[in-house]
Each structure stands twice: as C-alpha cells, then as structure tokens.
Amino acid sequence: MPAPEEASTSRPSSPAPQEKPSFKALGLIDPLLEALQQLSFTSPTDIQTAALPHALEGRDIIGVASTGSGKTAAFALPILQKLWDDPRGLFACVIAPTRELAYQITEHFEALGSAMGVRCATVVGGIDEMSQAVALAKKPHVVVATPGRLQYHLENTKGFSLRSLKFLVLDEADRLLDMDFGPILDKILKVIPQERTTYLFSATMTTKVAKLQRASLSNPVRVEVSEKYAPLLLIRLLMRLRVSRRYSTVSTLLQYYLFIPLVQKDVNLMYLANSLASNSIIIFTRTVHDCQRLAIMMRTLGFPAVPLHGQLSQSARLGALGKFKSGGRKVLVATDVASRGLDIPHVDAVINYDIPTHSKDYIHRVGRTARAGRSGKSITFVTQYDVELVQRIESVTGKKLELWPTDKEEIALLRERVDEAGRAATNELKDQAKEGRGRKRRWDVGSGRDDRDRDDDVVEAGMPSKKSKKRK
C-alpha cells in the first residue's frame, strides 16, 4: 500500500511567529465550541492544529506526539462532529492499553460532547461483565475499552457487535503492542467494517506500530509534533536509513539523578520526600511488591501515600487516582500502569525509585510532570547496577541528567527510623498475603515480578496467560 502522507511540521524560516488558528477557524461546530469554552480550552495544541483539518476531511490519521500534547481531543473532536451529523447506533470504538486511561478517555468524550448528549460505555477488566453488558445494550455512541474485555463481549454478549462501526481509534498504540495485545487486535480488526475511519495515536513510532498501521489504516496522513522540528526530507532520510530517532522530553522538565548504593534507596527516598514535602509526587517502582511496601512505609513515617498497581481492585485503583488528583494525597506510589496517558495536571515531581529497563518507559514516566507548559522535575535513582541504563536514557533523550544535591548527615539521621518502618511494612505485607484479605489473586511478596495488566485482559479474551502456559 502507499506510504502515508506526511504533514509538514517544520518551523518557517521567518523569525516572525505564526498565530495559531482558533478552534472555530479549524471548522468545529458550535456545540463543540461551547463545550471547549466551558472547559477553558482557549486554543488548539500543536497536534490538534495538525490533525483536525485532515480528520474533518475524513482521512485516516497517524498521530505521533509527546505525552500531554492533547491527543485525546485531537481524535475525540472530529468523531463528535461527525456524530452530530449522523447520530445513529454505535458510532466509535476507542481501544486503550490500561483501564485508567480508558476511563479518562470516556471523561473527555462526555465533557466535549455534553451539549450533544453523547452516550459512552467504558468496557474494561476488573468490573462485573453483566453491568457492562447492560450498558452496551443501551446502544452507546462511543465504546472505550481495553482489548481483552472488548473481545470478551464480542464473543459472549448477545446483541453486541461492531458491524456498524464508523470510527476505530487505537490510542497509545505502542503500549498496546508492548503488552502482547497483537493477537486480540487482529481478531477485533476482522469483525469490524472495512469501510471505516481509523485513527492511530502513539507517543513513539516503533516497528510494531508501523506493522499495525499497514494492517489497519487506508491511505493515512501522518502528523507528527515534537519539541524539535526536523525538516521533512531529513525525517524521510532517517526512516530510510532506519536510524533510531531520539525521543524528546519537554524543555520545562528538569531532570536529575541520585547515585546511591542499592541498600540505601529507601532512606534516600524518605530524604527526598522530606525535601519535597509541599509538592505532589509520583514515585514509580518496577514491581507490585515494592509499590505496596513503599506506600505502607511512607504512611508509617507520616506521609499519606496511596498505591496504584494492577493487582488492586478496579474501584481501589480509581479511588487512589481520585485522591491524588483531588489533592487529598500528595504522594502516589505506582507501577507503570500510571506511566501512560493519564492526565494529572498538577504533578510537581516524578521519582524513579527503580530505573525503567526501556528508555521510552522513562519518557512516559517523566511525562507525568511538566505538562501543558508547566515546569516540573524528575529524579532517578541510579545504583551500581543501573549505570548502563541511565547512559542509554541520556543517549536516547539527548540530555544529560544533573546530580541532585543531598545532605549526607541528614540522610544518616533518618536511616534507623526508615529501616524500622521498612521492616514493619514487609511484615504487614506478609501477614496480608497469608490472610488473603479480599484479594482475588494473591501476589508473591518475595517474587519481585513486574506488574502487568495484560494477564487479566488476555484471560478475559479466552486466551491462555503466560502463567498458564508455564504451568502446562
């Protein structure tokens, strides 16, 4: 098939800045303009300016933009405008990699379509299937879903299908494919109409996403917006030579590192928490065990932290996120379920307790702060085992991390209390594991395995999880 057209994103050579067009100038209808005004969206972002004209013409879109750039409105607005013209039946399906992101997308659709009476259904794991089947029977205009639960309803819910679908959106497409949802997406693509409009949005463009693009889009136009604008010919040359492009972080983000021995991570974390006591902080861990342990330890030491990971119930996950968003809790301890797509406007700092293995995961984690032009800071713990990983991140981002200053005497004074709180947190987790308090699935406290939502969603789709394959 022909290669996608590229929308030019290079800046003009003239030093005089060009004024951005207004939402009205882009061709949006009055009900949407009213909703945008109520939400205080005064002018379109770069990705919205680049994508909306093509989307309103009915083109398939490949949108590549950094996190926090307004991608959700870039695909929600043209869908709602077309829905205004033809409000019949199930109109659009948005597929997202995580439950929290799915709920956030639903909120955007309902807010932007408030004047139109748009009906949405959120279909994700962790929620009773029957209540979702009832919501689908009410004929929503937009279904927002994670792949596994969507496939479950397609196979098991009588009367539900995507045969009349007009729009398909694949949001955070690189994460969808990283989480092994490829086979499920293939099944879904087989049961939706060929005559449809498809939007594929991603913060990074990988080879897997390129393959998905070829399989699901028809003559798409590609719009790409980043901090650094490269001439179109250079972009094409880099693609032809298969040179990896740097992932960008926003200029308002200050990036630091803390070089410490592995055994001193907890005490240094509490030192940072004290130093940043008035700030809202997200602390990222690699494992569910550390996420839960650190949240308990911080609460013991007087910091009202809440955990967020994939093995909490869905209501607990939404509750933790709600407390943090509202400012009721200043510290959120999370696994990578919180690293993608979530729009939490006021995050002052991100702490990488564990350095991510993949550089693009670092980009998405630190993208939770310094959003929408605000400033922010990230601090990454680097132990003797992480030097190569941080060098790779610096190479990919093209930025050197600066050393965060510390007071060794103050850290030494904290050590005894922190060690005691850490032991108490570990013992509490062991007791919870023995009693199995309200958990559908118990995690092994000593395993230190990575948190993944994908096992739940893959099982829902009728496919064996990685665990069950190993048992066989």
Coordinates of C-alpha atoms in Angstrom, one line a residue:
M1 CA 0.0 0.0 0.0
P2 CA 1.2 3.6 -0.5
A3 CA 3.2 5.2 2.3
P4 CA 1.3 7.6 4.5
E5 CA 1.4 11.3 3.5
E6 CA 3.4 13.4 5.9
A7 CA 2.0 16.7 7.3
S8 CA 4.9 19.2 7.4
T9 CA 5.8 20.2 11.0
S10 CA 8.9 22.2 10.2
R11 CA 9.0 25.7 11.5
P12 CA 9.1 28.6 9.0
S13 CA 12.4 30.2 8.4
S14 CA 10.9 33.6 9.1
P15 CA 11.5 34.7 12.7
A16 CA 8.0 36.2 12.9
P17 CA 5.8 33.7 14.8
Q18 CA 2.7 32.5 13.1
E19 CA -0.6 32.8 15.0
K20 CA -2.4 29.5 15.7
P21 CA -5.8 29.1 14.2
S22 CA -8.7 29.1 16.6
F23 CA -10.9 26.1 17.1
K24 CA -13.6 27.9 15.1
A25 CA -11.2 28.5 12.2
L26 CA -10.4 24.8 12.1
G27 CA -14.1 24.1 11.3
L28 CA -15.6 22.9 14.5
I29 CA -19.3 23.2 15.0
D30 CA -21.0 25.4 17.7
P31 CA -21.9 22.7 20.2
L32 CA -18.2 21.6 20.4
L33 CA -17.0 25.2 20.5
E34 CA -19.4 25.8 23.5
A35 CA -18.0 22.7 25.3
L36 CA -14.4 23.8 24.6
Q37 CA -15.2 27.2 26.1
Q38 CA -16.7 25.7 29.2
L39 CA -13.6 23.5 29.7
S40 CA -11.4 26.6 29.2
F41 CA -9.7 25.2 26.1
T42 CA -8.8 28.5 24.6
S43 CA -6.7 27.5 21.6
P44 CA -5.7 24.2 20.0
T45 CA -2.5 22.4 20.8
D46 CA 0.1 21.6 18.0
I47 CA -1.2 18.1 17.5
Q48 CA -4.8 19.3 17.3
T49 CA -3.9 22.0 14.8
A50 CA -2.1 19.5 12.7
A51 CA -4.6 16.6 12.9
L52 CA -8.1 18.3 12.9
P53 CA -8.2 19.6 9.3
H54 CA -7.3 16.1 7.9
A55 CA -9.6 14.3 10.3
L56 CA -12.6 16.6 9.5
E57 CA -11.9 15.8 5.8
G58 CA -12.5 12.1 6.6
R59 CA -8.9 10.9 6.4
D60 CA -7.3 8.2 8.4
I61 CA -4.7 9.7 10.8
I62 CA -1.4 8.5 12.3
G63 CA -0.7 10.9 15.1
V64 CA 2.7 11.0 16.8
A65 CA 3.2 13.5 19.6
S66 CA 4.8 13.7 23.1
T67 CA 2.7 12.8 26.1
G68 CA 0.5 15.6 27.4
S69 CA 0.1 17.2 24.0
G70 CA -3.7 16.9 23.7
K71 CA -4.0 13.8 21.6
T72 CA -7.4 12.7 23.1
A73 CA -9.2 15.9 22.0
A74 CA -7.4 15.5 18.6
F75 CA -9.4 12.3 17.9
A76 CA -12.5 13.0 20.0
L77 CA -13.5 16.3 18.4
P78 CA -13.7 15.0 14.8
I79 CA -15.6 11.9 15.9
L80 CA -18.1 14.0 17.8
Q81 CA -18.5 16.4 14.9
K82 CA -19.4 13.5 12.6
L83 CA -21.7 12.1 15.2
W84 CA -23.6 15.4 15.2
D85 CA -24.3 14.8 11.5
D86 CA -25.3 11.2 11.8
P87 CA -26.2 10.1 15.4
R88 CA -27.2 6.5 14.8
G89 CA -26.1 3.4 16.7
L90 CA -22.7 2.5 17.9
F91 CA -20.5 5.1 16.2
A92 CA -17.0 4.8 17.5
C93 CA -14.8 2.4 19.4
V94 CA -11.6 3.6 21.2
I95 CA -9.1 0.9 22.3
A96 CA -6.7 1.8 25.1
P97 CA -4.0 -0.2 26.9
T98 CA -5.0 0.5 30.5
R99 CA -8.2 0.8 32.5
E100 CA -7.4 4.2 33.9
L101 CA -6.7 5.6 30.5
A102 CA -10.0 4.2 29.2
Y103 CA -11.9 5.9 32.0
Q104 CA -10.0 9.2 31.3
I105 CA -10.9 9.0 27.6
T106 CA -14.5 8.4 28.4
E107 CA -14.5 11.6 30.6
H108 CA -13.1 13.6 27.7
F109 CA -15.8 12.4 25.3
E110 CA -18.6 13.1 27.8
A111 CA -17.2 16.6 28.6
L112 CA -16.7 17.5 25.0
G113 CA -20.0 16.0 23.9
S114 CA -22.0 17.4 26.8
A115 CA -24.1 19.7 24.6
M116 CA -24.8 16.8 22.2
G117 CA -26.0 14.3 24.7
V118 CA -23.3 11.8 23.8
R119 CA -23.6 8.3 25.4
C120 CA -20.5 6.4 26.3
A121 CA -19.7 3.0 27.7
T122 CA -16.4 2.0 29.4
V123 CA -15.6 -1.7 29.0
V124 CA -12.5 -2.8 31.0
G125 CA -11.3 -5.6 33.2
G126 CA -11.9 -5.6 36.9
I127 CA -15.6 -4.7 36.5
D128 CA -18.6 -7.0 36.5
E129 CA -19.3 -8.2 33.0
M130 CA -23.1 -8.2 33.4
S131 CA -23.3 -4.5 34.3
Q132 CA -21.1 -3.8 31.2
A133 CA -23.5 -5.9 29.0
V134 CA -26.4 -3.8 30.3
A135 CA -24.5 -0.6 29.3
L136 CA -23.8 -2.0 25.9
A137 CA -27.4 -2.9 25.4
K138 CA -28.4 0.8 25.8
K139 CA -26.7 1.5 22.5
P140 CA -24.0 3.9 23.4
H141 CA -22.5 6.2 20.7
V142 CA -18.9 5.6 21.9
V143 CA -17.4 2.5 23.5
V144 CA -14.0 2.9 25.2
A145 CA -12.4 -0.4 26.0
T146 CA -9.3 -2.4 26.8
P147 CA -8.6 -5.1 24.2
G148 CA -9.3 -8.2 26.3
R149 CA -12.6 -7.2 27.8
L150 CA -13.8 -5.9 24.4
Q151 CA -13.0 -9.2 22.8
Y152 CA -14.9 -11.0 25.7
H153 CA -18.1 -9.0 25.0
L154 CA -17.8 -9.6 21.2
E155 CA -17.7 -13.3 21.8
N156 CA -20.1 -13.6 24.8
T157 CA -22.6 -10.7 24.9
K158 CA -25.7 -11.3 22.9
G159 CA -26.6 -8.5 20.5
F160 CA -23.3 -6.6 20.8
S161 CA -21.2 -6.2 17.7
L162 CA -19.1 -3.7 15.9
R163 CA -20.6 -4.3 12.4
S164 CA -22.0 -0.8 12.1
L165 CA -18.8 1.0 13.4
K166 CA -17.8 4.2 11.7
F167 CA -14.6 5.1 13.7
L168 CA -11.9 3.0 15.3
V169 CA -9.2 4.6 17.5
L170 CA -6.1 2.9 18.7
D171 CA -4.7 5.1 21.5
E172 CA -1.2 4.6 22.9
A173 CA -0.7 2.0 20.1
D174 CA 2.9 1.2 21.1
R175 CA 1.9 0.3 24.6
L176 CA -1.0 -1.9 23.2
L177 CA 1.6 -3.9 21.2
D178 CA 4.2 -4.0 24.0
M179 CA 1.6 -5.7 26.2
D180 CA 1.1 -8.5 23.8
F181 CA -2.4 -7.5 22.7
G182 CA -1.4 -8.1 19.0
P183 CA -3.4 -11.3 18.6
I184 CA -6.5 -9.8 20.2
L185 CA -6.3 -6.7 18.0
D186 CA -6.1 -9.0 14.9
K187 CA -9.3 -10.7 16.0
I188 CA -11.1 -7.4 16.6
L189 CA -10.0 -6.0 13.2
K190 CA -11.6 -9.0 11.5
V191 CA -15.0 -8.2 12.8
I192 CA -15.3 -4.5 12.1
P193 CA -16.2 -3.0 8.8
Q194 CA -13.5 -2.3 6.2
E195 CA -15.3 0.9 5.3
R196 CA -14.4 2.9 8.4
T197 CA -12.2 5.8 9.6
T198 CA -9.2 4.8 11.7
Y199 CA -7.1 6.9 14.0
L200 CA -3.8 5.5 15.4
F201 CA -2.2 7.7 18.1
S202 CA 1.1 7.0 19.8
A203 CA 3.9 8.9 21.6
T204 CA 6.6 6.8 19.9
M205 CA 6.7 5.2 16.5
T206 CA 8.1 1.6 16.6
T207 CA 8.3 -1.1 14.0
K208 CA 5.4 -2.9 15.7
V209 CA 3.2 0.2 15.3
A210 CA 4.3 0.6 11.7
K211 CA 3.1 -3.0 11.0
L212 CA -0.3 -2.2 12.8
Q213 CA -0.6 0.9 10.7
R214 CA -0.2 -1.1 7.4
A215 CA -2.8 -3.6 8.6
S216 CA -5.5 -1.2 9.9
L217 CA -5.3 2.1 8.0
S218 CA -6.2 3.1 4.5
N219 CA -4.1 5.9 2.8
P220 CA -3.5 7.7 6.1
V221 CA -1.9 11.1 6.6
R222 CA 0.8 11.2 9.3
V223 CA 1.0 14.2 11.6
E224 CA 3.9 14.4 14.0
V225 CA 4.6 17.1 16.6
S226 CA 7.6 17.3 18.9
E227 CA 9.7 19.8 20.7
K228 CA 12.4 19.7 18.0
Y229 CA 11.2 20.1 14.4
A230 CA 13.1 18.3 11.7
P231 CA 12.8 19.1 8.0
L232 CA 10.6 16.6 6.2
L233 CA 13.4 15.4 3.9
L234 CA 15.6 14.6 7.0
I235 CA 12.8 12.6 8.6
R236 CA 12.3 10.6 5.5
L237 CA 16.1 10.0 5.2
L238 CA 16.3 8.8 8.8
M239 CA 13.4 6.5 8.2
R240 CA 15.0 5.1 5.0
L241 CA 18.3 4.5 6.8
R242 CA 16.5 3.1 9.8
V243 CA 18.3 5.4 12.2
S244 CA 16.6 5.5 15.6
R245 CA 15.2 8.9 16.3
R246 CA 15.6 10.4 19.7
Y247 CA 12.6 10.6 22.0
S248 CA 12.0 14.1 23.2
T249 CA 11.2 15.4 26.7
V250 CA 9.7 18.8 27.2
S251 CA 12.0 21.8 27.8
T252 CA 10.3 22.7 31.0
L253 CA 11.3 19.4 32.7
L254 CA 14.4 19.5 34.9
Q255 CA 16.0 16.0 35.0
Y256 CA 18.2 14.8 37.9
Y257 CA 19.7 11.6 39.1
L258 CA 20.8 10.4 42.5
F259 CA 23.8 7.9 42.5
I260 CA 23.4 5.7 45.6
P261 CA 24.1 2.1 46.8
L262 CA 21.2 -0.3 46.3
V263 CA 20.7 -0.8 50.1
Q264 CA 20.2 3.0 50.6
K265 CA 17.3 3.5 48.3
D266 CA 14.6 3.6 51.0
V267 CA 16.4 6.2 53.2
N268 CA 17.2 8.4 50.2
L269 CA 13.5 8.2 49.1
M270 CA 12.4 9.4 52.5
Y271 CA 15.0 12.2 52.4
L272 CA 13.6 13.3 49.1
A273 CA 10.0 13.1 50.4
N274 CA 11.0 15.4 53.3
S275 CA 12.8 17.8 50.9
L276 CA 9.7 17.9 48.6
A277 CA 7.1 17.8 51.3
S278 CA 5.0 20.6 49.9
N279 CA 5.0 19.0 46.4
S280 CA 2.7 16.5 44.7
I281 CA 4.9 13.5 43.8
I282 CA 4.6 10.3 41.8
I283 CA 7.0 7.5 42.8
F284 CA 7.5 4.8 40.1
T285 CA 8.5 1.3 41.1
R286 CA 9.2 -1.8 38.9
T287 CA 7.2 -4.3 41.0
V288 CA 3.9 -4.5 42.7
H289 CA 5.6 -5.6 45.9
D290 CA 7.8 -2.5 46.2
C291 CA 4.8 -0.3 45.3
Q292 CA 2.8 -1.7 48.1
R293 CA 5.7 -1.8 50.6
L294 CA 6.8 1.8 49.9
A295 CA 3.2 3.1 50.3
I296 CA 2.9 1.4 53.7
M297 CA 6.4 2.5 54.8
M298 CA 5.7 6.1 53.9
R299 CA 2.4 6.1 55.7
T300 CA 4.1 4.7 58.8
L301 CA 6.6 7.7 58.6
G302 CA 3.8 10.3 58.3
F303 CA 3.4 10.7 54.6
P304 CA -0.1 9.9 53.4
A305 CA 0.9 7.9 50.3
V306 CA -1.5 5.8 48.2
P307 CA -0.5 2.8 46.0
L308 CA -1.6 2.3 42.4
H309 CA -0.9 -1.0 40.6
G310 CA -2.6 -3.6 38.5
Q311 CA -3.4 -6.1 41.3
L312 CA -5.7 -3.7 43.2
S313 CA -9.4 -4.0 42.5
Q314 CA -10.6 -1.5 39.9
S315 CA -12.6 0.5 42.5
A316 CA -9.4 0.8 44.6
R317 CA -7.4 1.9 41.6
L318 CA -9.9 4.6 40.7
G319 CA -10.1 5.6 44.3
A320 CA -6.3 6.0 44.7
L321 CA -6.2 8.0 41.5
G322 CA -9.1 10.2 42.6
K323 CA -7.5 11.0 45.9
F324 CA -4.2 12.0 44.3
K325 CA -5.9 14.1 41.5
S326 CA -8.0 16.0 44.0
G327 CA -5.0 16.8 46.2
G328 CA -6.3 14.6 49.1
R329 CA -3.0 12.7 48.9
K330 CA 0.3 14.3 48.0
V331 CA 2.2 11.1 47.1
L332 CA 1.2 8.4 44.6
V333 CA 3.4 5.2 44.6
A334 CA 2.7 3.5 41.3
T335 CA 3.9 0.8 38.8
D336 CA 3.9 1.6 35.1
V337 CA 0.1 1.3 34.9
A338 CA 0.3 5.1 35.8
S339 CA 3.0 6.0 33.3
R340 CA 0.9 6.3 30.2
G341 CA -1.7 8.7 29.0
L342 CA -3.1 9.7 32.4
D343 CA -3.7 13.5 32.6
I344 CA -2.9 14.6 36.2
P345 CA -2.5 18.4 35.7
H346 CA -0.5 19.2 38.9
V347 CA 2.3 16.8 39.4
D348 CA 5.4 18.7 40.7
A349 CA 7.9 15.8 40.7
V350 CA 8.4 12.3 39.4
I351 CA 10.8 10.0 41.3
N352 CA 12.0 6.8 39.6
Y353 CA 12.7 4.6 42.6
D354 CA 13.5 1.9 40.0
I355 CA 15.1 2.9 36.7
P356 CA 13.0 1.6 33.8
T357 CA 14.6 -1.1 31.6
H358 CA 13.3 0.6 28.4
S359 CA 14.2 4.2 27.6
K360 CA 10.7 5.0 26.2
D361 CA 9.2 4.0 29.5
Y362 CA 11.3 6.7 31.1
I363 CA 9.9 9.2 28.7
H364 CA 6.4 8.3 29.6
R365 CA 7.0 8.3 33.3
V366 CA 8.6 11.7 33.5
G367 CA 5.9 12.9 31.1
R368 CA 3.5 12.8 34.1
T369 CA 5.0 16.2 35.2
A370 CA 5.8 19.4 33.3
R371 CA 2.6 19.1 31.3
A372 CA 0.8 21.8 29.3
G373 CA 3.7 24.3 29.6
R374 CA 4.2 23.9 33.4
S375 CA 7.6 23.2 34.9
G376 CA 8.4 20.0 36.7
K377 CA 11.3 17.9 37.9
S378 CA 12.2 14.2 37.7
I379 CA 14.7 12.4 40.0
T380 CA 16.0 9.0 39.0
F381 CA 17.7 6.6 41.5
V382 CA 20.9 5.1 39.9
T383 CA 22.5 2.3 41.8
Q384 CA 25.8 0.5 41.0
Y385 CA 23.8 -1.9 38.7
D386 CA 22.0 0.9 36.7
V387 CA 24.8 2.9 35.2
E388 CA 24.4 1.4 31.7
L389 CA 20.6 2.0 31.8
V390 CA 20.9 5.7 32.7
Q391 CA 23.6 6.2 30.0
R392 CA 21.2 4.7 27.5
I393 CA 18.4 7.1 28.6
E394 CA 20.8 10.1 28.2
S395 CA 21.7 8.9 24.7
V396 CA 18.1 8.5 23.7
T397 CA 16.9 11.8 25.1
G398 CA 20.0 13.8 24.1
K399 CA 20.1 15.3 27.6
K400 CA 22.5 14.8 30.5
L401 CA 20.9 14.3 33.9
E402 CA 22.2 16.6 36.6
L403 CA 23.2 15.4 40.1
W404 CA 20.6 16.1 42.8
P405 CA 22.3 17.6 45.8
T406 CA 21.9 15.7 49.2
D407 CA 22.8 16.2 52.8
K408 CA 24.6 13.0 54.0
E409 CA 24.3 13.9 57.7
E410 CA 20.5 14.3 57.4
I411 CA 20.2 11.0 55.5
A412 CA 22.3 9.3 58.2
L413 CA 19.9 10.6 60.9
L414 CA 16.9 9.2 59.0
R415 CA 18.3 5.7 58.5
E416 CA 17.3 4.0 61.7
R417 CA 13.6 5.2 61.5
V418 CA 13.4 4.3 57.8
D419 CA 14.8 0.8 58.3
E420 CA 12.4 0.1 61.2
A421 CA 9.4 1.3 59.0
G422 CA 10.6 -0.8 56.1
R423 CA 10.7 -3.9 58.3
A424 CA 7.2 -3.2 59.6
A425 CA 5.9 -2.7 56.0
T426 CA 7.4 -6.0 54.9
N427 CA 5.9 -7.9 57.9
E428 CA 2.5 -6.3 57.2
L429 CA 2.6 -7.5 53.5
K430 CA 3.5 -11.0 54.7
D431 CA 0.5 -11.0 57.0
Q432 CA -1.8 -9.8 54.2
A433 CA -0.5 -12.5 51.9
K434 CA -1.2 -15.2 54.5
E435 CA -4.7 -13.9 55.3
G436 CA -5.6 -13.2 51.6
R437 CA -7.6 -10.1 52.6
G438 CA -10.2 -9.6 49.9
R439 CA -7.7 -10.2 47.1
K440 CA -8.9 -12.1 44.0
R441 CA -5.3 -13.0 43.2
R442 CA -2.5 -13.1 45.8
W443 CA 0.9 -11.8 44.8
D444 CA 4.1 -13.4 46.0
V445 CA 5.7 -10.9 48.4
G446 CA 9.2 -12.1 47.6
S447 CA 9.0 -12.6 43.9
G448 CA 9.6 -9.0 42.8
R449 CA 8.0 -9.7 39.5
D450 CA 6.9 -7.0 37.1
D451 CA 3.3 -5.7 37.4
R452 CA 1.3 -6.4 34.2
D453 CA -2.3 -5.8 33.5
R454 CA -2.1 -7.9 30.4
D455 CA -2.7 -11.3 32.1
D456 CA -6.2 -10.2 33.2
D457 CA -7.1 -8.9 29.8
V458 CA -5.7 -11.9 27.9
V459 CA -7.6 -14.3 30.1
E460 CA -10.8 -12.4 29.6
A461 CA -10.4 -12.7 25.8
G462 CA -10.3 -16.5 26.1
M463 CA -6.5 -16.8 25.6
P464 CA -4.1 -18.5 28.0
S465 CA -2.0 -16.2 30.0
K466 CA 1.8 -16.5 30.3
K467 CA 1.3 -18.1 33.7
S468 CA -1.0 -20.8 32.4
K469 CA 1.4 -21.6 29.6
K470 CA 4.2 -22.1 32.0
R471 CA 2.1 -24.5 34.2
K472 CA 1.4 -26.6 31.1

